[in-house]
Amino acid sequence: MTDDFAQRYGPWAVIAGASEGVGASLADQLAERGLNLVLIARSEALLDEVAAGVRERHGVEARAVVQDLTDSEVAAKLAAATDGLEIGLVIYNAGATDRTTSFLENGFDHALKQIKLDCIGPVALVDQFAPAMCDRGRGGIVLVASLACVAGSATLAVYSAVKAFQHNFAEGLWAELREFGVEVCCTPLGATYTPALQRMGIRYDPAMQMLSEDVAREITENIGNGPVHVVGENNRAVASQIWTVDRRTLVEMMSAASIDFASKSET
Ligand SMILES: NC(=O)c1ccc[n+]([C@@H]2O[C@H](COP(=O)([O-])OP(=O)(O)OC[C@H]3O[C@@H](n4cnc5c(N)ncnc54)[C@H](OP(=O)(O)O)[C@@H]3O)[C@@H](O)[C@H]2O)c1
């Protein structure tokens, strides 16, 4: 199982947002499955700790890349940091909101930062790493989204919008890249007890929140089950009330219609 996984998604994986919570759990679980890791986040001390931990526990290589994903030079900086590495898996995990307040209270700068983190960052990383995956005929791309993507909501106007962007972007990529053997999956989460959630002053409630290690396990086990895998049984039950058509079928229908339209417009 380890060999199959490493052959499919190795030898190196990039985790964007890997210093704590779901990202740190993903690092541990991917390393356990034999992948070397490029770990990205802003907190150098935490990132170094995660990197040292996976090297020690699982004997893999790990590079800690201290990088703000909202930096306008992010693509070039990550290209330099991963030069010479064969990246077979990209998981874009960073992207939570740090508040539940209105758009007008938050202001434009806060909105722009969220858009850079959740929209421009994933597009930059896919643009950077997907071409080589397609050339190799294998690989995986995961965008960690949120159930907030299902509809706009007060106090989360920008957050719900950027998560909807991630969701649709992943669905489109899934339809485009599968013929190259590259798997794409959007994994919306419900409430998860991460350090970021704790910093918002929210207490652990096992009835309402999942744990990072359980979320990470479900993500790693469902990379090939795109275009969308909602994480958590309760969250899937909620999503199935809203998304009454299977997303794979819907994306296939929409893709067929777009391709048909494009073919007509060329003639
Ligand atoms: N927690 C929840 O209840 C919940 C619910 C639904 C969906 N989600 C989704 O799950 C994902 C993980 O959420 P989370 O709660 O763990 O919080 P998060 O704030 O997204 O943090 C996750 C990781 O991303 C890094 N990160 C954040 N901003 C960054 C930036 N600008 N540049 C580089 N790295 C950055 C953080 O490290 P540094 O701070 O060191 O950079 C951390 O390692 C997010 O996409 C979120 O939208 C979470």
CSV table of C-alpha atoms in Angstrom, one decimal, residues 5-204:
chain,number,residue,atom,x,y,z
A,5,PHE,CA,0.8,5.4,-2.8
A,6,ALA,CA,4.4,6.6,-3.2
A,7,GLN,CA,4.5,5.5,-6.8
A,8,ARG,CA,1.3,7.3,-7.6
A,9,TYR,CA,1.9,10.5,-5.7
A,10,GLY,CA,5.7,10.6,-5.0
A,11,PRO,CA,8.5,11.0,-4.6
A,12,TRP,CA,7.8,14.5,-3.3
A,13,ALA,CA,4.6,16.2,-2.0
A,14,VAL,CA,4.1,19.9,-1.4
A,15,ILE,CA,1.8,20.8,1.5
A,16,ALA,CA,0.9,24.5,1.4
A,17,GLY,CA,-0.1,25.3,5.0
A,18,ALA,CA,1.8,22.6,6.9
A,19,SER,CA,2.9,24.0,10.2
A,20,GLU,CA,-0.1,23.0,12.4
A,21,GLY,CA,-3.6,21.4,12.4
A,22,VAL,CA,-4.7,19.5,9.3
A,23,GLY,CA,-1.5,20.4,7.4
A,24,ALA,CA,0.8,19.0,10.1
A,25,SER,CA,-1.3,15.8,10.3
A,26,LEU,CA,-1.2,15.5,6.5
A,27,ALA,CA,2.6,15.8,6.7
A,28,ASP,CA,2.8,13.0,9.2
A,29,GLN,CA,0.5,10.7,7.3
A,30,LEU,CA,2.1,11.3,3.8
A,31,ALA,CA,5.5,10.7,5.3
A,32,GLU,CA,4.3,7.5,6.9
A,33,ARG,CA,3.2,6.5,3.3
A,34,GLY,CA,6.7,7.1,2.1
A,35,LEU,CA,6.6,10.6,0.5
A,36,ASN,CA,9.3,13.2,0.9
A,37,LEU,CA,7.8,16.6,1.8
A,38,VAL,CA,8.1,20.3,1.0
A,39,LEU,CA,6.3,22.0,3.9
A,40,ILE,CA,5.2,25.6,3.5
A,41,ALA,CA,3.9,28.1,6.1
A,42,ARG,CA,4.9,31.4,7.7
A,43,SER,CA,5.9,30.2,11.2
A,44,GLU,CA,9.5,29.0,10.9
A,45,ALA,CA,9.7,27.4,14.4
A,46,LEU,CA,6.6,25.3,13.9
A,47,LEU,CA,7.5,24.3,10.4
A,48,ASP,CA,11.0,23.2,11.5
A,49,GLU,CA,9.4,21.1,14.2
A,50,VAL,CA,7.0,19.4,11.8
A,51,ALA,CA,9.9,18.7,9.4
A,52,ALA,CA,12.2,17.3,12.1
A,53,GLY,CA,9.3,15.1,13.4
A,54,VAL,CA,8.6,13.5,10.0
A,55,ARG,CA,12.3,12.9,9.3
A,56,GLU,CA,12.7,11.2,12.7
A,57,ARG,CA,9.5,9.2,12.7
A,58,HIS,CA,9.4,8.1,9.1
A,59,GLY,CA,12.9,8.5,7.7
A,60,VAL,CA,11.8,10.7,4.8
A,61,GLU,CA,13.3,13.9,3.5
A,62,ALA,CA,11.6,17.2,4.4
A,63,ARG,CA,12.2,20.8,3.4
A,64,ALA,CA,10.7,23.6,5.4
A,65,VAL,CA,10.0,26.6,3.2
A,66,VAL,CA,9.0,29.7,5.1
A,67,GLN,CA,6.8,31.6,2.7
A,68,ASP,CA,3.7,33.7,2.9
A,69,LEU,CA,1.4,32.3,0.3
A,70,THR,CA,-0.2,35.7,-0.3
A,71,ASP,CA,3.2,37.1,-1.5
A,72,SER,CA,2.9,38.3,-5.2
A,73,GLU,CA,6.2,36.4,-5.9
A,74,VAL,CA,4.9,33.1,-4.5
A,75,ALA,CA,5.1,31.1,-7.8
A,76,ALA,CA,8.8,32.1,-8.5
A,77,LYS,CA,9.8,31.6,-4.9
A,78,LEU,CA,8.3,28.1,-4.7
A,79,ALA,CA,9.8,27.2,-8.1
A,80,ALA,CA,13.2,28.1,-6.7
A,81,ALA,CA,12.5,26.2,-3.4
A,82,THR,CA,11.5,23.0,-5.3
A,83,ASP,CA,14.1,23.2,-8.1
A,84,GLY,CA,15.1,19.6,-9.1
A,85,LEU,CA,12.4,17.9,-7.1
A,86,GLU,CA,9.8,15.6,-8.7
A,87,ILE,CA,6.6,16.8,-7.2
A,88,GLY,CA,3.8,14.2,-7.5
A,89,LEU,CA,1.3,15.7,-5.1
A,90,VAL,CA,0.2,19.2,-4.1
A,91,ILE,CA,-2.2,19.8,-1.2
A,92,TYR,CA,-3.3,23.4,-0.8
A,93,ASN,CA,-4.5,23.5,2.8
A,94,ALA,CA,-3.9,27.1,4.0
A,95,GLY,CA,-6.9,29.3,3.8
A,96,ALA,CA,-9.1,29.6,6.9
A,97,THR,CA,-10.7,32.9,7.8
A,98,ASP,CA,-9.6,34.4,11.1
A,99,ARG,CA,-12.9,36.1,11.8
A,100,THR,CA,-16.7,36.0,11.4
A,101,THR,CA,-17.5,39.7,10.9
A,102,SER,CA,-19.2,41.6,8.2
A,103,PHE,CA,-17.6,42.6,4.9
A,104,LEU,CA,-17.9,46.3,5.7
A,105,GLU,CA,-16.2,45.8,9.1
A,106,ASN,CA,-13.3,43.8,7.6
A,107,GLY,CA,-12.6,46.2,4.7
A,108,PHE,CA,-10.9,45.8,1.3
A,109,ASP,CA,-7.4,44.8,2.5
A,110,HIS,CA,-8.7,41.9,4.5
A,111,ALA,CA,-10.8,40.7,1.6
A,112,LEU,CA,-7.9,41.0,-0.8
A,113,LYS,CA,-5.6,38.9,1.4
A,114,GLN,CA,-8.2,36.2,1.6
A,115,ILE,CA,-8.6,36.2,-2.2
A,116,LYS,CA,-4.8,36.0,-2.6
A,117,LEU,CA,-4.6,33.1,-0.1
A,118,ASP,CA,-7.5,31.1,-1.3
A,119,CYS,CA,-7.7,31.9,-5.1
A,120,ILE,CA,-4.4,33.2,-6.4
A,121,GLY,CA,-2.3,30.9,-4.3
A,122,PRO,CA,-3.9,27.7,-5.5
A,123,VAL,CA,-3.9,28.9,-9.1
A,124,ALA,CA,-0.2,29.7,-8.8
A,125,LEU,CA,0.7,26.3,-7.4
A,126,VAL,CA,-1.3,24.4,-9.9
A,127,ASP,CA,0.2,26.4,-12.7
A,128,GLN,CA,3.7,25.6,-11.3
A,129,PHE,CA,3.3,21.9,-10.6
A,130,ALA,CA,0.6,20.4,-12.8
A,131,PRO,CA,2.4,20.5,-16.2
A,132,ALA,CA,5.2,18.1,-15.0
A,133,MET,CA,2.5,15.8,-13.5
A,134,CYS,CA,0.7,15.7,-16.8
A,135,ASP,CA,4.0,15.0,-18.6
A,136,ARG,CA,4.6,12.1,-16.2
A,137,GLY,CA,1.1,10.8,-16.5
A,138,ARG,CA,0.4,10.7,-12.8
A,139,GLY,CA,0.0,12.8,-9.7
A,140,GLY,CA,-2.6,14.4,-7.4
A,141,ILE,CA,-3.8,17.9,-6.5
A,142,VAL,CA,-6.0,18.5,-3.5
A,143,LEU,CA,-7.7,21.8,-2.6
A,144,VAL,CA,-8.9,21.9,1.0
A,145,ALA,CA,-12.1,23.9,0.9
A,146,SER,CA,-15.0,24.4,3.3
A,147,LEU,CA,-18.7,23.6,3.4
A,148,ALA,CA,-19.0,27.4,3.5
A,149,CYS,CA,-18.6,27.0,-0.3
A,150,VAL,CA,-22.2,25.9,-0.8
A,151,ALA,CA,-23.7,29.4,-0.4
A,152,GLY,CA,-22.9,32.9,0.5
A,153,SER,CA,-23.4,33.8,4.1
A,154,ALA,CA,-23.4,36.8,6.4
A,155,THR,CA,-20.2,37.2,8.3
A,156,LEU,CA,-18.4,35.0,5.8
A,157,ALA,CA,-19.2,36.9,2.5
A,158,VAL,CA,-15.6,36.8,1.1
A,159,TYR,CA,-14.6,33.5,2.7
A,160,SER,CA,-17.7,31.6,1.3
A,161,ALA,CA,-16.9,33.1,-2.1
A,162,VAL,CA,-13.2,32.1,-2.2
A,163,LYS,CA,-14.1,28.6,-1.1
A,164,ALA,CA,-16.7,28.4,-3.9
A,165,PHE,CA,-13.9,29.5,-6.2
A,166,GLN,CA,-11.7,26.6,-5.0
A,167,HIS,CA,-14.5,24.2,-5.4
A,168,ASN,CA,-15.3,25.1,-9.0
A,169,PHE,CA,-11.6,25.5,-9.9
A,170,ALA,CA,-11.0,21.9,-8.6
A,171,GLU,CA,-14.0,20.5,-10.5
A,172,GLY,CA,-12.8,22.1,-13.8
A,173,LEU,CA,-9.3,20.8,-13.3
A,174,TRP,CA,-10.5,17.4,-12.4
A,175,ALA,CA,-12.4,17.3,-15.8
A,176,GLU,CA,-9.3,18.6,-17.7
A,177,LEU,CA,-6.5,16.7,-16.1
A,178,ARG,CA,-7.9,13.2,-15.7
A,179,GLU,CA,-7.0,12.3,-19.2
A,180,PHE,CA,-3.4,13.0,-18.3
A,181,GLY,CA,-3.6,10.6,-15.3
A,182,VAL,CA,-3.6,13.5,-12.7
A,183,GLU,CA,-6.2,13.2,-10.0
A,184,VAL,CA,-7.8,16.4,-8.6
A,185,CYS,CA,-10.0,16.6,-5.6
A,186,CYS,CA,-11.7,19.4,-3.6
A,187,THR,CA,-12.2,18.4,0.0
A,188,PRO,CA,-14.6,20.7,1.8
A,189,LEU,CA,-14.3,20.4,5.6
A,190,GLY,CA,-16.9,21.2,8.3
A,191,ALA,CA,-15.7,22.6,11.6
A,192,THR,CA,-12.4,21.1,12.6
A,193,TYR,CA,-10.6,21.7,15.9
A,194,THR,CA,-7.4,23.2,14.6
A,195,PRO,CA,-5.1,25.8,16.3
A,196,ALA,CA,-6.6,28.4,13.9
A,197,LEU,CA,-10.1,27.6,15.2
A,198,GLN,CA,-8.9,27.7,18.8
A,199,ARG,CA,-7.4,31.2,18.2
A,200,MET,CA,-10.9,32.3,17.3
A,201,GLY,CA,-11.9,31.4,20.9
A,202,ILE,CA,-13.9,28.3,19.9
A,203,ARG,CA,-13.9,25.4,22.4
A,204,TYR,CA,-13.6,21.8,21.5
